[in-house]
Amino acid sequence: LETQRLSDEDLDVGVSIPPLVPISAINIILYACALQRSPERAFGTLKQLHFFGLEPNLESYHYLLASCRGLHPQGITLGEAFLGEMKRQGLEVDGEAHHQVLMTMLDHRKVKRVEEEIERLPYHGVVLPDKTFFALAHFYLNQHNLSAAYNLIKSLESRDVVIPSVLRHRYTSMVAREGQQKQ
């Protein structure tokens, strides 16, 4: 039995063939990679998208960026490269995408850089999700920087943001403990 190799021209029948797998199915895999902080698997999945006739969408990039949190020390650089790739693909680099990169920066203890980015982003029309600020407040509390946590919480409250009870409880408990230690 002899097999014949078909060229792309032989296969071109003038009909668009839908992708073998919907992008939502691939995004589930990328989501699992993000939860496991497994960038190697996420990048491998990204490389296979073209095989399935797909292009990454905004959700795909969110999960790719989240998976970068598992990369030390190049996670920040890679996350920023993905933001640039999103722009080149014509996708909106939204607050969630920036949130993922900022969380990678916090994981690397680059708090000054996070603070600078938070100051800069509104001038570029980027609205960060509240969870970014909650994570930063928790970071401040972990560092026992009560004044920074207080200022951030008060700033959020002035914008009528509802502070999660866990964050509020942690803050008030730490303030109470510090007050007892001073007595």
GROMACS .gro file of C-alpha atoms in nm:
model
  183
    1LEU     CA    1   0.000   0.000   0.000
    2GLU     CA    2   0.154   0.326  -0.112
    3THR     CA    3   0.072   0.649   0.066
    4GLN     CA    4   0.074   0.982  -0.104
    5ARG     CA    5   0.156   1.307   0.068
    6LEU     CA    6  -0.102   1.583   0.013
    7SER     CA    7   0.006   1.942  -0.026
    8ASP     CA    8  -0.177   2.240   0.121
    9GLU     CA    9  -0.315   2.313  -0.226
   10ASP     CA   10  -0.462   1.961  -0.248
   11LEU     CA   11  -0.638   2.017   0.084
   12ASP     CA   12  -0.771   2.363  -0.004
   13VAL     CA   13  -1.134   2.306  -0.098
   14GLY     CA   14  -1.238   2.668  -0.049
   15VAL     CA   15  -1.422   2.588   0.274
   16SER     CA   16  -1.321   2.721   0.612
   17ILE     CA   17  -1.271   2.436   0.857
   18PRO     CA   18  -1.362   2.517   1.218
   19PRO     CA   19  -1.101   2.459   1.489
   20LEU     CA   20  -1.078   2.106   1.624
   21VAL     CA   21  -1.119   2.228   1.982
   22PRO     CA   22  -1.285   2.549   2.107
   23ILE     CA   23  -1.059   2.807   2.271
   24SER     CA   24  -1.266   2.773   2.589
   25ALA     CA   25  -1.142   2.413   2.624
   26ILE     CA   26  -0.781   2.526   2.586
   27ASN     CA   27  -0.842   2.803   2.838
   28ILE     CA   28  -0.948   2.541   3.093
   29ILE     CA   29  -0.607   2.378   3.052
   30LEU     CA   30  -0.436   2.717   3.086
   31TYR     CA   31  -0.645   2.786   3.397
   32ALA     CA   32  -0.523   2.460   3.552
   33CYS     CA   33  -0.165   2.561   3.467
   34ALA     CA   34  -0.222   2.896   3.638
   35LEU     CA   35  -0.359   2.728   3.951
   36GLN     CA   36  -0.056   2.500   3.962
   37ARG     CA   37   0.176   2.789   3.875
   38SER     CA   38   0.310   2.570   3.599
   39PRO     CA   39   0.435   2.806   3.328
   40GLU     CA   40   0.611   2.529   3.137
   41ARG     CA   41   0.281   2.350   3.076
   42ALA     CA   42   0.106   2.677   2.995
   43PHE     CA   43   0.370   2.770   2.736
   44GLY     CA   44   0.358   2.422   2.586
   45THR     CA   45  -0.020   2.455   2.553
   46LEU     CA   46   0.021   2.799   2.396
   47LYS     CA   47   0.258   2.657   2.134
   48GLN     CA   48  -0.001   2.392   2.045
   49LEU     CA   49  -0.280   2.643   1.985
   50HIS     CA   50  -0.183   2.687   1.622
   51PHE     CA   51  -0.207   2.312   1.571
   52PHE     CA   52  -0.572   2.338   1.668
   53GLY     CA   53  -0.624   2.641   1.444
   54LEU     CA   54  -0.666   2.878   1.738
   55GLU     CA   55  -0.530   3.210   1.857
   56PRO     CA   56  -0.510   3.296   2.228
   57ASN     CA   57  -0.781   3.532   2.350
   58LEU     CA   58  -0.790   3.771   2.646
   59GLU     CA   59  -0.878   3.493   2.890
   60SER     CA   60  -0.590   3.281   2.757
   61TYR     CA   61  -0.347   3.561   2.831
   62HIS     CA   62  -0.489   3.614   3.180
   63TYR     CA   63  -0.411   3.250   3.261
   64LEU     CA   64  -0.070   3.265   3.095
   65LEU     CA   65   0.014   3.571   3.304
   66ALA     CA   66  -0.110   3.399   3.620
   67SER     CA   67   0.112   3.099   3.547
   68CYS     CA   68   0.415   3.333   3.535
   69ARG     CA   69   0.386   3.364   3.912
   70GLY     CA   70   0.555   3.024   3.929
   71LEU     CA   71   0.868   3.150   3.756
   72HIS     CA   72   1.149   3.287   3.965
   73PRO     CA   73   1.319   3.521   3.882
   74GLN     CA   74   1.210   3.570   3.519
   75GLY     CA   75   0.834   3.573   3.590
   76ILE     CA   76   0.813   3.954   3.587
   77THR     CA   77   1.004   3.989   3.260
   78LEU     CA   78   0.797   3.719   3.094
   79GLY     CA   79   0.473   3.869   3.223
   80GLU     CA   80   0.566   4.208   3.081
   81ALA     CA   81   0.656   4.041   2.750
   82PHE     CA   82   0.310   3.883   2.741
   83LEU     CA   83   0.153   4.226   2.797
   84GLY     CA   84   0.342   4.348   2.489
   85GLU     CA   85   0.230   4.042   2.292
   86MET     CA   86  -0.131   4.112   2.388
   87LYS     CA   87  -0.096   4.464   2.244
   88ARG     CA   88   0.057   4.325   1.922
   89GLN     CA   89  -0.235   4.081   1.893
   90GLY     CA   90  -0.476   4.373   1.920
   91LEU     CA   91  -0.611   4.262   2.258
   92GLU     CA   92  -0.697   4.509   2.531
   93VAL     CA   93  -0.440   4.496   2.808
   94ASP     CA   94  -0.698   4.528   3.082
   95GLY     CA   95  -0.683   4.562   3.460
   96GLU     CA   96  -0.689   4.184   3.511
   97ALA     CA   97  -0.380   4.139   3.291
   98HIS     CA   98  -0.195   4.408   3.487
   99HIS     CA   99  -0.319   4.254   3.813
  100GLN     CA  100  -0.149   3.925   3.724
  101VAL     CA  101   0.183   4.097   3.651
  102LEU     CA  102   0.158   4.305   3.969
  103MET     CA  103   0.095   3.990   4.174
  104THR     CA  104   0.407   3.835   4.022
  105MET     CA  105   0.597   4.147   4.129
  106LEU     CA  106   0.458   4.114   4.483
  107ASP     CA  107   0.562   3.747   4.488
  108HIS     CA  108   0.913   3.872   4.412
  109ARG     CA  109   0.880   4.139   4.685
  110LYS     CA  110   0.906   4.426   4.436
  111VAL     CA  111   0.661   4.638   4.634
  112LYS     CA  112   0.806   4.975   4.525
  113ARG     CA  113   0.764   4.874   4.162
  114VAL     CA  114   0.405   4.766   4.232
  115GLU     CA  115   0.332   5.100   4.398
  116GLU     CA  116   0.482   5.286   4.100
  117GLU     CA  117   0.275   5.085   3.853
  118ILE     CA  118  -0.043   5.141   4.054
  119GLU     CA  119   0.025   5.515   4.039
  120ARG     CA  120   0.103   5.508   3.665
  121LEU     CA  121  -0.172   5.282   3.527
  122PRO     CA  122  -0.474   5.512   3.578
  123TYR     CA  123  -0.304   5.769   3.351
  124HIS     CA  124  -0.318   5.505   3.077
  125GLY     CA  125  -0.686   5.432   3.133
  126VAL     CA  126  -0.626   5.104   3.318
  127VAL     CA  127  -0.864   5.028   3.603
  128LEU     CA  128  -0.723   4.767   3.836
  129PRO     CA  129  -0.959   4.525   4.009
  130ASP     CA  130  -1.014   4.578   4.382
  131LYS     CA  131  -0.844   4.244   4.452
  132THR     CA  132  -0.513   4.402   4.350
  133PHE     CA  133  -0.541   4.652   4.634
  134PHE     CA  134  -0.660   4.386   4.879
  135ALA     CA  135  -0.353   4.174   4.794
  136LEU     CA  136  -0.126   4.475   4.844
  137ALA     CA  137  -0.288   4.550   5.182
  138HIS     CA  138  -0.231   4.187   5.288
  139PHE     CA  139   0.131   4.220   5.172
  140TYR     CA  140   0.172   4.531   5.389
  141LEU     CA  141   0.024   4.345   5.686
  142ASN     CA  142   0.258   4.050   5.627
  143GLN     CA  143   0.545   4.299   5.641
  144HIS     CA  144   0.397   4.455   5.960
  145ASN     CA  145   0.365   4.787   5.776
  146LEU     CA  146   0.044   4.893   5.949
  147SER     CA  147   0.058   5.256   5.835
  148ALA     CA  148   0.074   5.157   5.466
  149ALA     CA  149  -0.209   4.907   5.516
  150TYR     CA  150  -0.414   5.171   5.699
  151ASN     CA  151  -0.361   5.431   5.425
  152LEU     CA  152  -0.455   5.184   5.154
  153ILE     CA  153  -0.767   5.065   5.336
  154LYS     CA  154  -0.879   5.424   5.401
  155SER     CA  155  -0.817   5.511   5.036
  156LEU     CA  156  -1.034   5.218   4.927
  157GLU     CA  157  -1.308   5.312   5.173
  158SER     CA  158  -1.309   5.669   5.040
  159ARG     CA  159  -1.398   5.519   4.700
  160ASP     CA  160  -1.682   5.319   4.865
  161VAL     CA  161  -1.501   4.988   4.813
  162VAL     CA  162  -1.623   4.719   5.052
  163ILE     CA  163  -1.322   4.585   5.240
  164PRO     CA  164  -1.327   4.205   5.278
  165SER     CA  165  -1.393   4.103   5.637
  166VAL     CA  166  -1.078   3.888   5.645
  167LEU     CA  167  -0.862   4.189   5.558
  168ARG     CA  168  -1.042   4.417   5.804
  169HIS     CA  169  -1.014   4.155   6.081
  170ARG     CA  170  -0.641   4.100   6.015
  171TYR     CA  171  -0.577   4.472   6.026
  172THR     CA  172  -0.774   4.539   6.346
  173SER     CA  173  -0.617   4.234   6.515
  174MET     CA  174  -0.267   4.351   6.429
  175VAL     CA  175  -0.339   4.704   6.549
  176ALA     CA  176  -0.480   4.566   6.877
  177ARG     CA  177  -0.176   4.341   6.926
  178GLU     CA  178   0.060   4.626   6.859
  179GLY     CA  179  -0.129   4.844   7.106
  180GLN     CA  180  -0.104   4.572   7.375
  181GLN     CA  181   0.269   4.532   7.316
  182LYS     CA  182   0.326   4.906   7.366
  183GLN     CA  183   0.154   4.898   7.707
   0.00000   0.00000   0.00000
